[in-house]
Short mmCIF file of C-alpha atoms in Angstrom, two decimals:
data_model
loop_
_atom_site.label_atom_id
_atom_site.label_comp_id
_atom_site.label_asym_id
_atom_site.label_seq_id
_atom_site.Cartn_x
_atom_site.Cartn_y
_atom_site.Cartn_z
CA UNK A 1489 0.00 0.00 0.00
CA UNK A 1490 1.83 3.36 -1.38
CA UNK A 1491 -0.37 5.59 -0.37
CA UNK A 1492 -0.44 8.88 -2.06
CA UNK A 1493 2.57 8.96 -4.86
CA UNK A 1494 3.83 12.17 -6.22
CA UNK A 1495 6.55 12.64 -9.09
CA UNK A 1496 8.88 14.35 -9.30
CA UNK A 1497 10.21 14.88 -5.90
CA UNK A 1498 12.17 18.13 -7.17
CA UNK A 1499 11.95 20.30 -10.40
CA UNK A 1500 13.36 23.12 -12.43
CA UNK A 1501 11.80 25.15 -14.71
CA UNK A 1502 12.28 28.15 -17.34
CA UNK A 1503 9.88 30.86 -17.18
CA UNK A 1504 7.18 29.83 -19.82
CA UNK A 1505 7.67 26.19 -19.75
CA UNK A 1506 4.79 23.81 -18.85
CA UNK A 1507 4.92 20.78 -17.27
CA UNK A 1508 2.72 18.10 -15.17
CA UNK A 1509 2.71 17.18 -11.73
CA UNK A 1510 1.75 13.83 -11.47
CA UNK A 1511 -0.67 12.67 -8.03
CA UNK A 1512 -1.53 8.89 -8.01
CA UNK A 1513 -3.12 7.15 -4.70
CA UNK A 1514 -3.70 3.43 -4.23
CA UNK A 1515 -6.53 3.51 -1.39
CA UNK A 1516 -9.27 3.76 -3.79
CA UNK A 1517 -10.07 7.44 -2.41
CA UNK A 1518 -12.65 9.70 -3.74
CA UNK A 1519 -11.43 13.13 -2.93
CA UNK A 1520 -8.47 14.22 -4.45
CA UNK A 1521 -6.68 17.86 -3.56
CA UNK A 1522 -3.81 19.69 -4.21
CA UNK A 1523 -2.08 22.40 -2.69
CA UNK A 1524 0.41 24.61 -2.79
CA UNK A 1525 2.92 25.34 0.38
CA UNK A 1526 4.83 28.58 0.65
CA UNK A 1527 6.73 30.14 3.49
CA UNK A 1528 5.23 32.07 5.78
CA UNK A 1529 1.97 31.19 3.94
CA UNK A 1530 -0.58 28.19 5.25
CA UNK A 1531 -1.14 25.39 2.53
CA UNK A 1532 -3.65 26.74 -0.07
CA UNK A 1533 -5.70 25.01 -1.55
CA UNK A 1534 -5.46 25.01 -5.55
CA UNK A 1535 -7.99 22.51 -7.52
CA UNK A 1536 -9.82 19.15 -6.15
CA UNK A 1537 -12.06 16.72 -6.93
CA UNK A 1538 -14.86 14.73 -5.97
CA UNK A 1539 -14.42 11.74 -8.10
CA UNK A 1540 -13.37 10.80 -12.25
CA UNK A 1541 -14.59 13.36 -13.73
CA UNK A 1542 -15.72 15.96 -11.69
CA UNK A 1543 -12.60 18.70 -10.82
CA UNK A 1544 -13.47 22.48 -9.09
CA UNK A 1545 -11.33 25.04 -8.51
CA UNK A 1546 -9.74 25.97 -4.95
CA UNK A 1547 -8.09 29.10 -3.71
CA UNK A 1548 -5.24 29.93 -6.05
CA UNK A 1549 -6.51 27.92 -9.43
CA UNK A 1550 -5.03 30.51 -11.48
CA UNK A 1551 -1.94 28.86 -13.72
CA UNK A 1552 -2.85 25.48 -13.27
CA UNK A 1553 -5.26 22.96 -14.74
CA UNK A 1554 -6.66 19.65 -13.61
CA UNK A 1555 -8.61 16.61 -15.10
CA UNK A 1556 -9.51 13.27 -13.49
CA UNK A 1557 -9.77 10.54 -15.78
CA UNK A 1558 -9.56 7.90 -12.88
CA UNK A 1559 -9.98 7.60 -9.58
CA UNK A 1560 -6.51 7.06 -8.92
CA UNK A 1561 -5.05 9.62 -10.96
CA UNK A 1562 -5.44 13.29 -10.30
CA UNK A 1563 -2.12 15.01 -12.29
CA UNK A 1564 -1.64 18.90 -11.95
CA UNK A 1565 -0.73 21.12 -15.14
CA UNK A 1566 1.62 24.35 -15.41
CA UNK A 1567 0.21 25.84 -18.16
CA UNK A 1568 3.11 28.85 -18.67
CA UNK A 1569 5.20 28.27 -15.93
CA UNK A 1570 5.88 31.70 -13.62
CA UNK A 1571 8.55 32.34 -10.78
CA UNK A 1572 5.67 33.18 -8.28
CA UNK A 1573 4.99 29.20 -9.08
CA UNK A 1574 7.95 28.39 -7.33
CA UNK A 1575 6.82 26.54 -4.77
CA UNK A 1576 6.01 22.78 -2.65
CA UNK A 1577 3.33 21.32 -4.37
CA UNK A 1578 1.37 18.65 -2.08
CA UNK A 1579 -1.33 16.15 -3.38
CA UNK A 1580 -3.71 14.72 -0.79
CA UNK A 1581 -6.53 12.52 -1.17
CA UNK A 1582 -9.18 11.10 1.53
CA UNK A 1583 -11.94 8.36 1.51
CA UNK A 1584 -15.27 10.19 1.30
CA UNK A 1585 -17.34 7.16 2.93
CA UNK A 1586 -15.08 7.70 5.94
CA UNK A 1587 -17.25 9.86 8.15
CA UNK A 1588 -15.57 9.29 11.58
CA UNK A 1589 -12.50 10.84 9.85
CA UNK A 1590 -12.39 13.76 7.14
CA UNK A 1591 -8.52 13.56 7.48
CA UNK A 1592 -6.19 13.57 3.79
CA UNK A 1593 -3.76 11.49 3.31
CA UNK A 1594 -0.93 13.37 2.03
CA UNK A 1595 1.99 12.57 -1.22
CA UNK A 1596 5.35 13.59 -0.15
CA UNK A 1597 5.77 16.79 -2.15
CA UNK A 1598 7.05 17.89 -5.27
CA UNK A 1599 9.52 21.08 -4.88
CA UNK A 1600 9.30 22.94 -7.58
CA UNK A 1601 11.35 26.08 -8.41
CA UNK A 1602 10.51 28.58 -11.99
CA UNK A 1603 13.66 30.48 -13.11
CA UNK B 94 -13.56 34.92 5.27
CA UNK B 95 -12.23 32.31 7.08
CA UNK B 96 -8.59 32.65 8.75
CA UNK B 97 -6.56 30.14 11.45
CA UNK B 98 -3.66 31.88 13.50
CA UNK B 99 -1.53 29.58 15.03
CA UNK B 100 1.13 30.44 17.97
CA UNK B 101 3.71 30.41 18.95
CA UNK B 102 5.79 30.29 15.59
CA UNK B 103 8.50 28.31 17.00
CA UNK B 104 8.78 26.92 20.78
CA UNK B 105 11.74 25.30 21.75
CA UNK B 106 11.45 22.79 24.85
CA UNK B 107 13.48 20.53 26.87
CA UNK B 108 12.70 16.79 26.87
CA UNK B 109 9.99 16.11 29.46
CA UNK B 110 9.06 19.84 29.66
CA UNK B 111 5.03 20.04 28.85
CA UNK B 112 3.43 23.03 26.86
CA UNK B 113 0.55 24.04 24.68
CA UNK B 114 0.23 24.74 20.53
CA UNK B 115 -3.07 27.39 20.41
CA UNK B 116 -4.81 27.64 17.31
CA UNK B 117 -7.19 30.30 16.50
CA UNK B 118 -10.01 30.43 14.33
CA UNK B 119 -12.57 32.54 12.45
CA UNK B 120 -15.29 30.85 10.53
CA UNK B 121 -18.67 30.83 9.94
CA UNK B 122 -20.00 27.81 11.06
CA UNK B 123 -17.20 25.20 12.01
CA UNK B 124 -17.80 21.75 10.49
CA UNK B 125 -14.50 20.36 11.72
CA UNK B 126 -10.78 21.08 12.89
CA UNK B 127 -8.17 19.51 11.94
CA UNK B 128 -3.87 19.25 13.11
CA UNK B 129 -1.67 17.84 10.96
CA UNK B 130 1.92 17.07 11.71
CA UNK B 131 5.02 17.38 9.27
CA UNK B 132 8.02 16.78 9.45
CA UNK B 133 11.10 18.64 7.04
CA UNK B 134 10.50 17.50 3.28
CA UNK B 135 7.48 15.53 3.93
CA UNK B 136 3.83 15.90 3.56
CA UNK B 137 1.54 16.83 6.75
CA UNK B 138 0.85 13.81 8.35
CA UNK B 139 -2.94 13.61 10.15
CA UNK B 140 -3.41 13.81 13.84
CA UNK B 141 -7.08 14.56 15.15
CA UNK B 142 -10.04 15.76 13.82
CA UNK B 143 -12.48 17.81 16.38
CA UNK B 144 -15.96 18.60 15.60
CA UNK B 145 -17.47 20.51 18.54
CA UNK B 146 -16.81 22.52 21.58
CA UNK B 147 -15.78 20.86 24.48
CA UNK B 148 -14.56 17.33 22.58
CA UNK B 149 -11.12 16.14 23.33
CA UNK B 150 -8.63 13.40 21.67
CA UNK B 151 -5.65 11.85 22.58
CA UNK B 152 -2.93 10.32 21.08
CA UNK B 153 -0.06 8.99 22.60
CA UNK B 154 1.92 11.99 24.67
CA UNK B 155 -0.75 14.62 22.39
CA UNK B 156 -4.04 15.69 23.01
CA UNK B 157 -6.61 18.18 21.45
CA UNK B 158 -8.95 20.45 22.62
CA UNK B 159 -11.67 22.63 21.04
CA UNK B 160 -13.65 25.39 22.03
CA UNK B 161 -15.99 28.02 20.01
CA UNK B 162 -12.59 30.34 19.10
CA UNK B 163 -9.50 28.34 19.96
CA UNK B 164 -7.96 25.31 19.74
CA UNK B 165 -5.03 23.96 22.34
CA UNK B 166 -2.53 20.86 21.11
CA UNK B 167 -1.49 20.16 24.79
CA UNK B 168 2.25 17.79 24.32
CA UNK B 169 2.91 15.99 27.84
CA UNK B 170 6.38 14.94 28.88
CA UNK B 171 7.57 15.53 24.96
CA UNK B 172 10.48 13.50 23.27
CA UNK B 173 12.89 14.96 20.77
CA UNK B 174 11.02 12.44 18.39
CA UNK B 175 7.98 14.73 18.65
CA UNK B 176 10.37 17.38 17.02
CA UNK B 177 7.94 18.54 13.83
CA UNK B 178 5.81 21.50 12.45
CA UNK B 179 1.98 21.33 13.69
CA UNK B 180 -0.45 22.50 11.20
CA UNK B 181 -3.94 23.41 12.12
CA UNK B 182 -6.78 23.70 9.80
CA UNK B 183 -10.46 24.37 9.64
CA UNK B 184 -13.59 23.57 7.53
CA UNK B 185 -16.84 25.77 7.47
CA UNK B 186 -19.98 25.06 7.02
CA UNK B 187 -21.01 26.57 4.14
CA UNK B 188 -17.68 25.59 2.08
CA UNK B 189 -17.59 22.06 0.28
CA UNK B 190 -15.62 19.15 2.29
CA UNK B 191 -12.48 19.82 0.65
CA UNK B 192 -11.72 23.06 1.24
CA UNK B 193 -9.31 23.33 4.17
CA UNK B 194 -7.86 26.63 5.49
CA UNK B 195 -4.57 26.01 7.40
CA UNK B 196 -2.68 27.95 9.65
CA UNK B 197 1.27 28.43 9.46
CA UNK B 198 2.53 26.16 11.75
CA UNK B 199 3.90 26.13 15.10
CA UNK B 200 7.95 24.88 14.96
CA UNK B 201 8.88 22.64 17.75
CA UNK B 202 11.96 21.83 18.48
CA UNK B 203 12.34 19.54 21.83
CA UNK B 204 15.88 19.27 22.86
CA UNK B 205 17.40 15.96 25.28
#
């Protein structure tokens, strides 16, 4: 049981570039999130989703993109990569039956970092 | 809006030396709270998960308290093992169940 599996661990990118974050979990969860961790800042929330197929935005959507094709897959997209995207990027998912306990299960980050 | 202030930023204690994380909270109509745990380069690791004033969990040398404003993580008799960043977070009401606003941490460093 992985758990919540995030590649890369670490990135670089040019200014403009666009690349995709890739979230997979294993525990057959429903919700899928990810967020975005900066210093000094809390985590923010930037797109989830409810199950394949259905994706809303969060708090900071702007830049990024997000489809759900499965239920284990939920991959983030850099559109036009921007140094204020520099950042920890953190994919969490939790199992929406599981009333007793609305806690995520987190992946183990992907630090990312625009030049 | 909905905002979490946690404090202190950083607290530094001795092994065996007891203390309190406080988490405040603004929202309009709490439907749960939420500490997380992480440690340096990993994701936030789940704790507890409160629902109304007054309720209480423990775990191990942790436990949580709620009330209408404030939550305490109280640490008893803490190990340098329990060295980590404690996140708190909330959920409204009126917000779907995946929207989670988190506080910025409380640093704790316990020293042997």
């Amino acid at each position: 049981n992985a758990g919540v599996t995030q590649t890369p661990k670490f990135q670089v990118l040019k200014t403009g570039q666009s690349m995709t974050l890739q979230c997979a979990q294993d525990m057959n969860h429903e919700y899928m999130s990810w967020y975005r961790q900066d210093p000094g800042m809390g985590l923010r929330l930037i797109h989830y989703s409810v199950g394949a197929g259905i994706t809303d935005q969060g708090e900071v959507p702007n830049g990024y993109n997000v489809s759900r094709s499965t239920t284990e897959d939920f991959p983030l997209r850099l559109l036009s990569a921007a140094p204020s995207q520099t950042s920890v990027y953190f994919c969490a998912s939790r199992d929406r039956g599981n009333i007793a306990n609305y806690g995520y299960t987190f992946g183990s980050g992907t630090r990312l970092t625009v030049v | 809006e909905d905002q979490v202030t946690q404090s202190p930023e950083a607290l530094r204690l001795q092994e065996g030396e007891s203390s309190s994380l406080n988490c405040s909270y603004t929202v309009s109509g709490l439907r749960g709270l939420f500490w997380y745990r992480q440690d340096p380069g990993k994701g936030p690791e789940f704790l507890f998960t409160l629902y109304s004033a007054g309720e209480e969990k423990e775990k191990e040398r942790l436990k949580a308290t709620l009330t209408k404003k404030e939550s305490f993580l109280h640490i008893t008799a803490p190990k340098p093992e329990d060295s980590a960043t404690y996140l708190c977070a909330v959920q409204a009401m009126d917000t779907g169940f995946q929207k989670l606003v988190f506080g910025t941490g409380t640093r704790l460093l316990v020293s042997p």
